[in-house]
Amino acid sequence: MRIKHITICSLLLASLTTQAETYHLTLEASVELAKEKSYTMQNLKENLKIAEYNLKSATSSLKTHIDFSLTMPEFNQTVRTWDDTTGVSFYSVKRMDYGGTITVNQPLITNGNIYWETSLNSYDDFYNDDRSATFNTRLRLRQPIDALYGYNAIRSSLKSARLDYERTNKSLRREELNLVYRVSSAYYNLLSLQRSTEIALLDYERQTEANQIAQNKYASGLIRLKNSCVPSDLHIP
């Protein structure tokens, strides 16, 4: 019978709608969740960090390097000999040496460098009650000639690091836009399916109500069979 067929379809639709699991997420929350769970996004973010570190390493090679070395006080006490025409004489040595050196090295983009070094060395001679100090400084410029017209290691490594960082950053942005597009499409498709489910549920309730009315009319004798040989056709006055 038609009434029985409608009832079975309505029960199947009701069972499907009750088993579906619903998530309440906004579009922004869905995008952020997708970025967090996406393996491609995580991989690109790690590659961007590596490219950023490589770029910092390449640029740091052009920074000024300052080194300081200090000679701690060193005390020496010994006996030395002195040879002359009169023979060999012995004398005592009591001496303390100390000093320090400052080195400033400025690399150049032309693969050369400017080198400046200043040192101060001093000693105290306790035996002769003497003190002496020496101050030295020098400035040097080193520039490979072939780096001016040929291969330049510093410039090449810096350019390579910048290009790698820009390429990785663009890949990350492109994947992020693609991910937002895919998540947005899936999100609005889900909204459409939810709306279709709500419409189907309203239709199910309407059919259930109509089925109940038909059953009540049939029970009260208001519905009669149009043809007794064909039980699936009903006539409702």
XYZ file of C-alpha atoms in Angstrom, residues 17 32 70 87 95-96 98 103 107 114 124 133 137 148-149 171 181-182 189 194 218:
21
model
C 19.219 12.065 10.276
C 42.442 27.721 11.621
C 93.712 38.825 26.915
C 133.724 34.666 30.817
C 109.510 39.073 35.252
C 105.729 39.287 34.783
C 100.626 40.530 30.412
C 90.707 42.722 16.480
C 83.662 41.762 5.764
C 88.903 45.497 6.368
C 107.455 44.137 34.867
C 104.894 48.576 27.588
C 98.179 48.908 15.812
C 85.231 41.956 -8.634
C 84.542 40.425 -12.052
C 54.745 28.631 -1.453
C 39.460 28.004 -0.671
C 39.050 24.270 -0.076
C 28.696 22.642 0.981
C 22.444 20.786 6.543
C -9.207 4.733 7.304
